[in-house]
Coordinates of C-alpha atoms and ligand atoms in Angstrom, one line a residue:
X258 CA 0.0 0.0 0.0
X259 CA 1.0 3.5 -0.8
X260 CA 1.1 5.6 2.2
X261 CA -0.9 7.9 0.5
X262 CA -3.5 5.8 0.8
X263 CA -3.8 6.4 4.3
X264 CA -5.9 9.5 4.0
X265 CA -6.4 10.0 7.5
X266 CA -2.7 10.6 8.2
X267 CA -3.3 13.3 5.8
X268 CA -6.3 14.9 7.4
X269 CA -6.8 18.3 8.9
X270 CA -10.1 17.7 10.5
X271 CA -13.2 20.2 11.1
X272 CA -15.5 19.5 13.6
X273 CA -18.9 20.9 13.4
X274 CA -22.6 21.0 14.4
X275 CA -25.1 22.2 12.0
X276 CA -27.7 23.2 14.1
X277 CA -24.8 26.1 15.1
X278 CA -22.5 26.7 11.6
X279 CA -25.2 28.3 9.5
X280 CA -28.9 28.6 9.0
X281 CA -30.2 28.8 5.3
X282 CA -34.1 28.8 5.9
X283 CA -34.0 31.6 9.0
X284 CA -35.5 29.7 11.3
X285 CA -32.9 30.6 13.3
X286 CA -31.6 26.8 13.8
X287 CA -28.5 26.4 11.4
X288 CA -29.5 23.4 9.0
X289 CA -28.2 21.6 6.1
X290 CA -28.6 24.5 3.4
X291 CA -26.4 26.8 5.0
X292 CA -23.7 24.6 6.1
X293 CA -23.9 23.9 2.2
X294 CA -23.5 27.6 1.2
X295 CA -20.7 27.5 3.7
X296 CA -18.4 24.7 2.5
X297 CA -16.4 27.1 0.6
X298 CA -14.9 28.8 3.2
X299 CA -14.2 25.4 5.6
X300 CA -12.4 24.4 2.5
X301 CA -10.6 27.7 1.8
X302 CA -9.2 27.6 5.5
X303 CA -7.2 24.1 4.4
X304 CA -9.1 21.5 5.7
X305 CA -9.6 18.3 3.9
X306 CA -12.6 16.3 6.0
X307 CA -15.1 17.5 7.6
X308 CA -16.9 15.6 11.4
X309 CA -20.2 16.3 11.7
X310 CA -21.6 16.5 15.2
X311 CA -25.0 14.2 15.2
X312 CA -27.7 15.8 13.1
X313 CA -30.2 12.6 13.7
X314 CA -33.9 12.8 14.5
X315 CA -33.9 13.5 18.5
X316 CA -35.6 14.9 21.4
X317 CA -32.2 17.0 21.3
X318 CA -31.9 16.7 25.7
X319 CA -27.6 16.1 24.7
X320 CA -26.9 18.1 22.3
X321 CA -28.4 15.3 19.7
X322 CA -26.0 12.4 21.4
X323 CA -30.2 11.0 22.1
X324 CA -30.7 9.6 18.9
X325 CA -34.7 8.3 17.9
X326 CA -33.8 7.1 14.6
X327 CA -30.7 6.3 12.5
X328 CA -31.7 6.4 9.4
X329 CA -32.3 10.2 9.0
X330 CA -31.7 14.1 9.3
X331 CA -32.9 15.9 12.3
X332 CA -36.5 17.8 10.4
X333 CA -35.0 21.3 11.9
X334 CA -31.8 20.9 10.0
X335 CA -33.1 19.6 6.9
X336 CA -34.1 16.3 4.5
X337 CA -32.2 13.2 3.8
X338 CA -31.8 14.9 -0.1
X339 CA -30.0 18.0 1.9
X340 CA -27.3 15.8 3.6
X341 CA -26.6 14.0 -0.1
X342 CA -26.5 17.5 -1.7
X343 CA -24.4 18.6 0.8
X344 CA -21.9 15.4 0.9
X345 CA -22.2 15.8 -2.7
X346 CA -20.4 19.6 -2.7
X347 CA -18.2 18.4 0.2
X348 CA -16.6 16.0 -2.3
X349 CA -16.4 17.8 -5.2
X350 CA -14.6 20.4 -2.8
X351 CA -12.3 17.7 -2.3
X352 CA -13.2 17.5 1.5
X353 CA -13.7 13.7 3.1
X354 CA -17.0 13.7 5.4
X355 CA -17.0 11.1 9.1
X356 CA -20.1 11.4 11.3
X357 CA -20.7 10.6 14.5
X358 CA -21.7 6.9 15.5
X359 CA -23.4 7.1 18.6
X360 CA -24.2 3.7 19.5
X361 CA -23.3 3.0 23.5
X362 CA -27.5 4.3 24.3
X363 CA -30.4 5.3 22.5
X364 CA -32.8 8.3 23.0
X365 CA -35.9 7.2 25.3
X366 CA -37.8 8.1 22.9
X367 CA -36.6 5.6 20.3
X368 CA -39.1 3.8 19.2
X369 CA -36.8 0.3 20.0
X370 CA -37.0 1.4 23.8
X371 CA -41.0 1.9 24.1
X372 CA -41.0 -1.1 22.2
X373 CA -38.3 -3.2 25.2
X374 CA -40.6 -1.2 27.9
X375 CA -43.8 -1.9 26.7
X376 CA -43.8 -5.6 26.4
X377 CA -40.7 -7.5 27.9
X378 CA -40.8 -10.6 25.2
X379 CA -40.0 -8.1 22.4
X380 CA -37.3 -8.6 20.4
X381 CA -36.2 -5.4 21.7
X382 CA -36.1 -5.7 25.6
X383 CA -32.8 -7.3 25.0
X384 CA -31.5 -4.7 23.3
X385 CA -31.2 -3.0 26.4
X386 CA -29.5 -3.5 30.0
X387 CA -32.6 -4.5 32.3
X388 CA -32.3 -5.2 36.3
X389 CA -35.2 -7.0 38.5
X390 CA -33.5 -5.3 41.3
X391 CA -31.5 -2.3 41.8
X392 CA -27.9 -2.6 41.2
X393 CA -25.7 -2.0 44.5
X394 CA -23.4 0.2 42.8
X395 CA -26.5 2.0 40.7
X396 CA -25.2 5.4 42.4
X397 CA -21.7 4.8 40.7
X398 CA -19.7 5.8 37.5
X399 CA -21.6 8.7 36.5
X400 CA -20.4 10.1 33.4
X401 CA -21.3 13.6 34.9
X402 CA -21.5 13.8 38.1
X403 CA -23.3 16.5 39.7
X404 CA -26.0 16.7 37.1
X405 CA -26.4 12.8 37.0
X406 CA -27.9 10.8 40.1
X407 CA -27.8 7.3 39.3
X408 CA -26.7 5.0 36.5
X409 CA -29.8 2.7 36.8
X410 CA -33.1 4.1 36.4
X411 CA -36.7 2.5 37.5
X412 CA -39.1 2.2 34.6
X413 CA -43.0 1.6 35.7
X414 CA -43.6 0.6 32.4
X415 CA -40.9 -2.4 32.3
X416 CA -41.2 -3.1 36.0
X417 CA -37.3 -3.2 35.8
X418 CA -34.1 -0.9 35.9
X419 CA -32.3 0.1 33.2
X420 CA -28.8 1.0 32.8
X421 CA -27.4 4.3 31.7
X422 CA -24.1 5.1 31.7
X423 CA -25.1 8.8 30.7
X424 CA -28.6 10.7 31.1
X425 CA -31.5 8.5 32.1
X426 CA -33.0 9.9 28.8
X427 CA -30.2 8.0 27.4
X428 CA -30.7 3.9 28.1
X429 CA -27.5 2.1 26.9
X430 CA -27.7 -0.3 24.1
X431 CA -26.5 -4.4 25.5
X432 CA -23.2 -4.5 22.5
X433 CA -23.4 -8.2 23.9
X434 CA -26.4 -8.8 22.0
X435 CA -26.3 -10.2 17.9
X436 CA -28.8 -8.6 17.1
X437 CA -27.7 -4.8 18.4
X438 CA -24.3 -5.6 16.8
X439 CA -26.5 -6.2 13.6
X440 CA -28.1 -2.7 13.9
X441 CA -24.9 -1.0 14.5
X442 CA -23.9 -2.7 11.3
X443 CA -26.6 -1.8 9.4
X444 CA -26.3 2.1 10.3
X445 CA -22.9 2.3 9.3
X446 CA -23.8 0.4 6.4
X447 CA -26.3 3.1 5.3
X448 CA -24.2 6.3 6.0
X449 CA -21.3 4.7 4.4
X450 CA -23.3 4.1 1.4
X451 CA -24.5 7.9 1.1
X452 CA -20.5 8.9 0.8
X453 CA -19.4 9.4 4.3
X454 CA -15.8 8.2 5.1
X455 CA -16.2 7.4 8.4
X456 CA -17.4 7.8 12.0
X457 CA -16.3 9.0 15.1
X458 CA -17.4 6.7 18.0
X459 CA -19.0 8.4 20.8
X460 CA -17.5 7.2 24.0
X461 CA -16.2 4.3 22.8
X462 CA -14.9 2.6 25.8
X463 CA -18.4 3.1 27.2
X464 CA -19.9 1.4 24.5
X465 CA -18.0 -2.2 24.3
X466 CA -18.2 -2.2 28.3
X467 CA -19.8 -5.7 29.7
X468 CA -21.1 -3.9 32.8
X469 CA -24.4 -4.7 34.0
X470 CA -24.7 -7.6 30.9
X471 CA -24.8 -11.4 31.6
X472 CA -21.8 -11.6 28.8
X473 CA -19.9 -14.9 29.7
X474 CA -16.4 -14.0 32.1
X475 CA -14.1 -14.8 29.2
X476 CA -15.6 -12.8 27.1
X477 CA -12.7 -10.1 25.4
X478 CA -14.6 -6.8 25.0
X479 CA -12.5 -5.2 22.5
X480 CA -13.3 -7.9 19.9
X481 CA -15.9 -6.1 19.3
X482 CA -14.1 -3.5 17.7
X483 CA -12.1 -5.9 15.6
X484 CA -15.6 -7.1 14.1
X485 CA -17.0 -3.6 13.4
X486 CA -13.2 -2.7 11.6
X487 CA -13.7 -5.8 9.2
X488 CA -17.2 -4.5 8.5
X489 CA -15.9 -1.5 7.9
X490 CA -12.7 -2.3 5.7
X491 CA -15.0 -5.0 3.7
X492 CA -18.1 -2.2 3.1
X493 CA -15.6 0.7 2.1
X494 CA -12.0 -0.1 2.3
X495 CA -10.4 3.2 2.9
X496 CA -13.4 4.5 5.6
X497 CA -12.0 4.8 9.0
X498 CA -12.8 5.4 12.8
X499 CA -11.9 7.4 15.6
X500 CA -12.8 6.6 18.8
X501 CA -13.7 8.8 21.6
X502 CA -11.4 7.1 23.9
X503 CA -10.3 9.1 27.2
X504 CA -8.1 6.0 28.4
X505 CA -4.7 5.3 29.8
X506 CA -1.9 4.9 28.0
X507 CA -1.4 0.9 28.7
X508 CA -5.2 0.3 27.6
X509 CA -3.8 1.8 24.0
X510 CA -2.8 -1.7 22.8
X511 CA -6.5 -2.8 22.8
X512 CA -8.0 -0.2 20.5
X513 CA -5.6 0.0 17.8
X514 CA -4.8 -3.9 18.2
X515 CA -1.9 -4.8 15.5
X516 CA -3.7 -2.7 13.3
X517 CA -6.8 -4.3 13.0
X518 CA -9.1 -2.4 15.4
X519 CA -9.3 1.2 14.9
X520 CA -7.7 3.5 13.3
X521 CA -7.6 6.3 14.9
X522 CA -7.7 7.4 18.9
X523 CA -8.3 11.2 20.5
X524 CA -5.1 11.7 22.2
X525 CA -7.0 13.1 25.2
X526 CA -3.6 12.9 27.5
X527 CA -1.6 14.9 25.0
X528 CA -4.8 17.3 25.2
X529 CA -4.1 17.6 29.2
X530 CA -0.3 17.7 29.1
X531 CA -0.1 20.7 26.6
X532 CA -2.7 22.4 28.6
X533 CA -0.3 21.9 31.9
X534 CA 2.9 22.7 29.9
X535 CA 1.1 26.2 28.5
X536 CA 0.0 26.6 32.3
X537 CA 3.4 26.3 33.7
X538 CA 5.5 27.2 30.7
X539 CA 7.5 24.0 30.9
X540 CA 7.5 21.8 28.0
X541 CA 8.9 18.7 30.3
X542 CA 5.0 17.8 30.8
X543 CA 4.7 17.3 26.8
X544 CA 8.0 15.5 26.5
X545 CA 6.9 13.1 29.3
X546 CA 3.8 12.8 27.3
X547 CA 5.0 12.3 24.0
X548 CA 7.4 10.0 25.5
X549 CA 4.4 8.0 27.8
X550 CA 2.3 7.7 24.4
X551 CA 3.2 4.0 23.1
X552 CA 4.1 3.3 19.5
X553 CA 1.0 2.3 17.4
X554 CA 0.9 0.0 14.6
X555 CA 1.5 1.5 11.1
X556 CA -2.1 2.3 9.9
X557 CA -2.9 4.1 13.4
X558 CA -3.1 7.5 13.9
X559 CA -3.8 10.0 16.3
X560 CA -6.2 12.9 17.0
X561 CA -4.7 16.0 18.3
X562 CA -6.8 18.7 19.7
X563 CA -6.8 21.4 21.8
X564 CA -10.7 22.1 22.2
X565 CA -13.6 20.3 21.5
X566 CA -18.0 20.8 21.8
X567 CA -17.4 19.2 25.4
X568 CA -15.5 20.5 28.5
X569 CA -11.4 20.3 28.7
X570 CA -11.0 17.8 30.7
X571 CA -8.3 17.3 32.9
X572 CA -9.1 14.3 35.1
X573 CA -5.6 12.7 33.8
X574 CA -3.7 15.3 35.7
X575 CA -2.5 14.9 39.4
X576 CA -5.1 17.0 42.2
X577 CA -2.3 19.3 42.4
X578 CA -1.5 20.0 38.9
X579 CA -5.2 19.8 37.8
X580 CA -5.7 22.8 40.4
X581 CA -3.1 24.8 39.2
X582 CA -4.8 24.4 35.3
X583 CA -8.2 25.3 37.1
X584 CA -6.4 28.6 38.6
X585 CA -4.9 29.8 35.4
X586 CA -6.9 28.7 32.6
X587 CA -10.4 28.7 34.7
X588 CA -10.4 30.2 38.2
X589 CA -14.2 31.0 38.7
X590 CA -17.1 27.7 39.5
X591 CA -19.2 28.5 36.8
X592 CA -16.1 27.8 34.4
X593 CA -15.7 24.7 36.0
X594 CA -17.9 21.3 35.1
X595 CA -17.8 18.0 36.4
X596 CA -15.3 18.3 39.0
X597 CA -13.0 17.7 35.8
X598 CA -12.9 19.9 33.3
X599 CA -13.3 23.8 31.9
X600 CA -16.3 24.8 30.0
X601 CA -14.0 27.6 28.1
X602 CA -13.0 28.1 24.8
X603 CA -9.2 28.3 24.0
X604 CA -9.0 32.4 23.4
X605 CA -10.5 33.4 26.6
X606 CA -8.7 30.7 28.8
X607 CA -5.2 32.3 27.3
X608 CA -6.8 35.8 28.1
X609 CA -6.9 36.3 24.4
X610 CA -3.0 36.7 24.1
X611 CA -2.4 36.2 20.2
X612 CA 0.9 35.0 20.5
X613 CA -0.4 32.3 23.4
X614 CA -3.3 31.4 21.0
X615 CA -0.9 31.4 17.9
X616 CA 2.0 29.1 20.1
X617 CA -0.8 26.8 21.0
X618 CA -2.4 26.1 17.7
X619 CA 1.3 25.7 16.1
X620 CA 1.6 22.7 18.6
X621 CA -1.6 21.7 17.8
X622 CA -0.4 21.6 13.9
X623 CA 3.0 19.9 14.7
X624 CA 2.1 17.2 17.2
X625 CA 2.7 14.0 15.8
X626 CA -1.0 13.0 14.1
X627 CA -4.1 14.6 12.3
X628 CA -5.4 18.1 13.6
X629 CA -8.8 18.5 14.9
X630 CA -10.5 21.9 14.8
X631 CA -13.4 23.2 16.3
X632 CA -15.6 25.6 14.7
X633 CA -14.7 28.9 15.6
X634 CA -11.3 28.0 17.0
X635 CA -10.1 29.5 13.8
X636 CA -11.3 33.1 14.4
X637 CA -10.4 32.7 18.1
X638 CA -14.3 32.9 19.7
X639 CA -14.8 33.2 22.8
X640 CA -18.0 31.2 25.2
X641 CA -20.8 32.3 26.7
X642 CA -21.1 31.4 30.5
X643 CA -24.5 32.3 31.1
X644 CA -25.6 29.3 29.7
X645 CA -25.5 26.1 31.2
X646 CA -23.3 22.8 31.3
X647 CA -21.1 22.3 27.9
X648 CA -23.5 24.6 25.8
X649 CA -21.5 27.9 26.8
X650 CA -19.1 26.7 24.0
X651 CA -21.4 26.0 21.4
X652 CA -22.8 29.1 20.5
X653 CA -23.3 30.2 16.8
X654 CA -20.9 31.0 14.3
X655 CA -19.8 34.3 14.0
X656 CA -19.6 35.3 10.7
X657 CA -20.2 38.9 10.4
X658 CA -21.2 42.1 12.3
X659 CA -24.7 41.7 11.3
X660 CA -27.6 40.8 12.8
X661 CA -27.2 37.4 14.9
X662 CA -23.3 37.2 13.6
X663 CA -24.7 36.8 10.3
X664 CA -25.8 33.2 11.4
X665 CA -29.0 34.1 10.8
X666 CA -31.8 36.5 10.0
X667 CA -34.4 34.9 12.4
X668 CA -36.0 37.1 15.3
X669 CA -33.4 37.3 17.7
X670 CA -35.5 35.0 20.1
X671 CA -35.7 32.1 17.9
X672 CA -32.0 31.7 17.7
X673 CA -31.3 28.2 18.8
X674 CA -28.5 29.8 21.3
X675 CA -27.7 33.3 21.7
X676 CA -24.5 34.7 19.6
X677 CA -22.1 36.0 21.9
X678 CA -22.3 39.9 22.1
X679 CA -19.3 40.9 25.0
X680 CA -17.2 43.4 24.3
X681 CA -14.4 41.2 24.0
X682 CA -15.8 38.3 22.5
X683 CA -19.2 39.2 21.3
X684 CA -19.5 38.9 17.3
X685 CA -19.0 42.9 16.4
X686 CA -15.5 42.3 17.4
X687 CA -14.4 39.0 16.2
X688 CA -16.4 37.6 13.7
X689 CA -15.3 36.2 10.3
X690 CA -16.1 38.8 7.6
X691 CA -13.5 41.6 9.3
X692 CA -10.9 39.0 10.0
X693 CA -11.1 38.3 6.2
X694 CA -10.0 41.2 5.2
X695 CA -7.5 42.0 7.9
X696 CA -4.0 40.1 6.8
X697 CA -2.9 40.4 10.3
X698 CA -5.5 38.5 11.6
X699 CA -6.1 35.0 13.6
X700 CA -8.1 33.9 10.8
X701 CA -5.4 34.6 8.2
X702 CA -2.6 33.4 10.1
X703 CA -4.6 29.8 10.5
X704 CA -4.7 29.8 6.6
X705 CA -1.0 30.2 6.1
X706 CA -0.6 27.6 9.1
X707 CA -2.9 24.9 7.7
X708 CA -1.4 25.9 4.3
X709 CA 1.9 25.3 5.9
X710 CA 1.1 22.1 7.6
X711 CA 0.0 20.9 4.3
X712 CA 3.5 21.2 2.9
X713 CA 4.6 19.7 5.9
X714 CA 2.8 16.4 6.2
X715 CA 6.1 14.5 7.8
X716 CA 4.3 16.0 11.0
X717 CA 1.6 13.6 10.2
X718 CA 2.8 10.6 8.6
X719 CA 6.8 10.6 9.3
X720 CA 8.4 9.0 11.8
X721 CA 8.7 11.0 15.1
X722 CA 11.9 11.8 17.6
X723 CA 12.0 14.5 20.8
X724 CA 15.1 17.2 20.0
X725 CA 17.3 17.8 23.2
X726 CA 17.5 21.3 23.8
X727 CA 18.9 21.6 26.8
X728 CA 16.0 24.3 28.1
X729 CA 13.1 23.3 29.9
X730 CA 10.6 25.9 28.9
X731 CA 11.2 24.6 24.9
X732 CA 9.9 21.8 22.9
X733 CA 11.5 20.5 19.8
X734 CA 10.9 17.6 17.9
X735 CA 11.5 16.8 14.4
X736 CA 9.3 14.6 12.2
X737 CA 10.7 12.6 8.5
X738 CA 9.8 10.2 6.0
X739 CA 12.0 8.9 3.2
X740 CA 11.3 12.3 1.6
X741 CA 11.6 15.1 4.0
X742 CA 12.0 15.5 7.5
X743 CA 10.4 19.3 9.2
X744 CA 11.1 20.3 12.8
X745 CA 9.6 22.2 15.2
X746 CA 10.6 24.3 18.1
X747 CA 7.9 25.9 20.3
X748 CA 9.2 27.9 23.4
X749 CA 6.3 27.9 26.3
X750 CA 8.0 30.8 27.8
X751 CA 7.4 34.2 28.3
X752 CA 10.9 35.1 27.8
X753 CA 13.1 35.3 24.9
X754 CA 15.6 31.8 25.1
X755 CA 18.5 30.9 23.1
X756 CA 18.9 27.1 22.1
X757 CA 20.9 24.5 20.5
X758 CA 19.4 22.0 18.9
X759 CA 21.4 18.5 19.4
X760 CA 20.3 16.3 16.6
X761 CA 22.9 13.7 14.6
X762 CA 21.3 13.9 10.6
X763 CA 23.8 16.5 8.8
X764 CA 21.9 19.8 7.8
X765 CA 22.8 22.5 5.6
X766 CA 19.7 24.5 5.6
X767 CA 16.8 25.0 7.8
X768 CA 14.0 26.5 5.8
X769 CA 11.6 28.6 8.3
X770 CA 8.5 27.3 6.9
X771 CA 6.2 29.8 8.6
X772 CA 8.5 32.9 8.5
X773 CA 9.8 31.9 4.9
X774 CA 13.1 32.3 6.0
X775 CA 16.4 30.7 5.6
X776 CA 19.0 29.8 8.4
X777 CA 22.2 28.4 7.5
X778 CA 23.6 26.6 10.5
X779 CA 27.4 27.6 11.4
X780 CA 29.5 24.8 12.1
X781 CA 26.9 22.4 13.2
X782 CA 26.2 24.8 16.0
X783 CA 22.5 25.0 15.3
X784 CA 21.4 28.3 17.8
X785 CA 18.7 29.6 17.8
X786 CA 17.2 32.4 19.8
X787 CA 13.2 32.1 20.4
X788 CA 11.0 34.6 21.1
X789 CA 8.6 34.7 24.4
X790 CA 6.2 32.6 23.3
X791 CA 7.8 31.7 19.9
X792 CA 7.7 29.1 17.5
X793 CA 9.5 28.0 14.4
X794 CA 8.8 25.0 11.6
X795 CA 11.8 24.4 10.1
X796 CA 12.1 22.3 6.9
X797 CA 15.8 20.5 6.3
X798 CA 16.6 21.4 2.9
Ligands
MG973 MG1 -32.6 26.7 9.7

């Protein structure tokens, strides 16, 4: 196989939800027909595939994550002919499209659970995890606590508890059962047949737990992932997934497997590392991380991210260290959720320092793996507190200085969430019309990034190696294939340091791939003098 092949080594990922990108009817619920009109401009910024959030039929109590049917589009965002027409101008923009597979629970509305409620010899009451008695630990292993009670709930109807890892809206699905593992085939089978290259798995270690199910002891859990990649690989060869997998590093092993599992992972404790090395200006947090992450067989690939449509969270770090995060990037409770994590976006958490916001996105672009971006990342939005739980960062789209950010031309009150209108934030100041037009803006300086990190796709499919520097606050790493080899140097610091770089392949020219600038090393002496809060991507040439 060429490595080429491997598209998702490639990818600079987009994540959005439709109901906030753009709204084409003025209903004041972004749909279908404006994301459609707005593909241009995702595509213009560099990106090459596109994850859509879940725009499925649903009581919408999660954000959509409470899916009532598979098989179709959400009526408030559109028709099934919408999301073709709109996969079809995806593609012919050259941009892949994955989709969320949400497949651990069910809404309670789906028409599978009244069915398991209302008569327990269904077919369908085992497609659910039912309980004559409540479960000892039923007040255990909430998926958010302090808004969640219980992970078993009484029905009346059934006469039984039912197990929910999340909401009690949201019943989980029993993965030991044939017959679910036959619907979740089937659904990917139908998306993947309307274009889509693959999915993202919602909580996927939630999904092929055994908790609660009468699966036999032996049973190995993550064969179920195997079975859903060969699927996969036989329906559409090149289609991949990425999990939603917040797990330690020696549980790795088991998703990827030799390379026959999945193909791609979050890399949730690079996420948390970068976030304490920003924090405390010390890059020794990301080397320990980079060197704590595993290798992965060939065809694997990671996710890297710096914000997402859920809270940062930063239950990997120490008490101590997760603290210190909460203090800097976080300080008040009603920026705090979960006990765990920060409800913020990324340019008010680094007090809307360009050069922070810059350094971070450059790591983000450099990591070893594929870049995920979150809409409105790219023109540095901010959140809106006043609302609650995870929605304060999914407010929508700020396109312009018009009315509702230009998202839409609905009556203010029938927005689906409010834009943001601070004086910092709100969308008269940063929207993305005016950065457009303004070269020295956040918006144009993620172009020539992604632009950049299109040149340099070492950083996603080369081999990878930590650079000693010899200074704490700096990272450098360099990244090659049998064509090229890039480096980058990122100092974390708000103070100008002067480095050497200590690497053994012979250079003559370092090519400042950002700053289109050439350095000639003297004498192998390799210095370089970084900026507070610098950063450099260097191509050997
Ligand atoms: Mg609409």
């Amino acid at each position: 196989m060429l490595s080429r092949d491997m598209w998702h080594k490639y990818a600079i990922i987009y994540s959005l939800d439709v109901e906030t990108f753009m709204d084409g009817n003025n209903d004041g619920i972004g749909d279908f027909k404006g994301l459609s009109q707005r593909l241009e401009t995702i595509a213009s910024l560099g990106v090459n595939c596109i994850w859509l959030l879940p725009f499925y039929p649903t009581p919408n109590r999660d954000n959509g994550y409470d899916i009532k049917d598979y098989y179709g589009v959400d009526g408030r965002l559109g028709t099934l002919g919408d999301f073709v027409e709109f996969m079809h101008q995806a593609q012919e923009l050259g941009m892949r499209v994955i989709i969320d597979l949400v497949v651990n629970h069910t809404s309670n509305e789906h028409p599978w659970f009244h069915s398991a409620q209302e008569d327990p010899d269904s077919k369908y009451y085992d497609y659910y995890v039912w309980s004559e008695e409540k479960p000892e630990d039923a007040d255990e292993g909430m998926v958010f606590p302090g808004v969640q009670e219980s992970t078993w709930t009484y029905s009346e109807k059934a006469g039984a508890w039912y197990f929910h890892r999340f909401y009690k809206h949201q019943p989980d699905l029993n993965i030991s059962n044939p017959d679910v593992q036959e619907e979740i085939r089937k659904i990917m089978g139908f998306w993947l047949e309307l274009g889509v290259s693959g999915f993202r798995i919602d909580a996927a270690p939630f999904l092929i737990e055994l908790r609660g199910l009468d699966a036999p002891k032996d049973t190995d859990k993550y064969q179920y992932l195997k079975e859903f990649r060969q699927f996969l690989s036989w329906r559409k060869g090149n289609a991949i997934m990425l999990a939603e997998a917040n797990v330690p590093m020696d549980k790795v092993d088991e998703y990827f497997g030799d390379g026959n599992k999945l193909h791609m992972l979050f890399h949730f404790m690079l996420n948390q590392y970068t976030f304490l090395s920003l924090v405390r200006q010390d890059a020794s947090y990301l080397r320990e991380a980079l060197k704590n992450t595993p290798d992965i067989p060939n065809i694997g690939q990671w996710a890297i991210f710096l914000r997402n449509h859920d809270e940062l969270d930063l239950g990997r770090l120490s008490k101590e260290h997760r603290e210190e995060a909460f203090e800097e990037l976080g300080p008040k409770e009603n920026m705090q959720i979960y006990h765990r994590g920060i409800r913020r976006r990324l340019a008010p958490m680094l007090d809307n320092d360009p050069r922070r916001i810059k350094l971070a996105n450059s790591l983000m672009l450099t990591l070893p793996g594929s870049p995920v971006i979150y809409y409105g990342e790219e023109i540095g939005m901010g959140d809106d507190l006043s609302l609650s739980g995870r929605s304060s960062v999914r407010t929508p789209m700020q396109w312009s200085s018009r009315k509702n950010a230009g998202f839409s031309s609905a009556p203010e009150d029938n927005l689906i969430r409010p834009v943001i209108k601070d004086s910092e934030f709100g969308y008269k100041n940063v929207n993305y019309a005016d950065q457009s037009r303004d070269e020295d803006s956040l918006l144009h300086w993620m172009r020539r990034a992604l632009r950049a990190r299109q040149e340099c796709e070492e950083f996603g499919a080369g081999n990878f190696e930590l650079i000693d520097v010899q200074e704490s606050a700096v990272l450098a790493h360099r990244c090659w294939t049998d064509e090229g080899e890039v480096m980058a140097i990122h100092n974390l610091s708000d103070k100008e340091v002067s480095i050497t770089l200590n690497f053994d392949s012979k250079v003559d020219h370092l090519l400042d791939v950002l700053g289109n600038k050439l350095y000639k090393p003297e004498d192998g002496a390799r210095k370089l003098t970084m900026e507070a809060y610098g950063y450099h991507w260097l191509r050997v040439i």
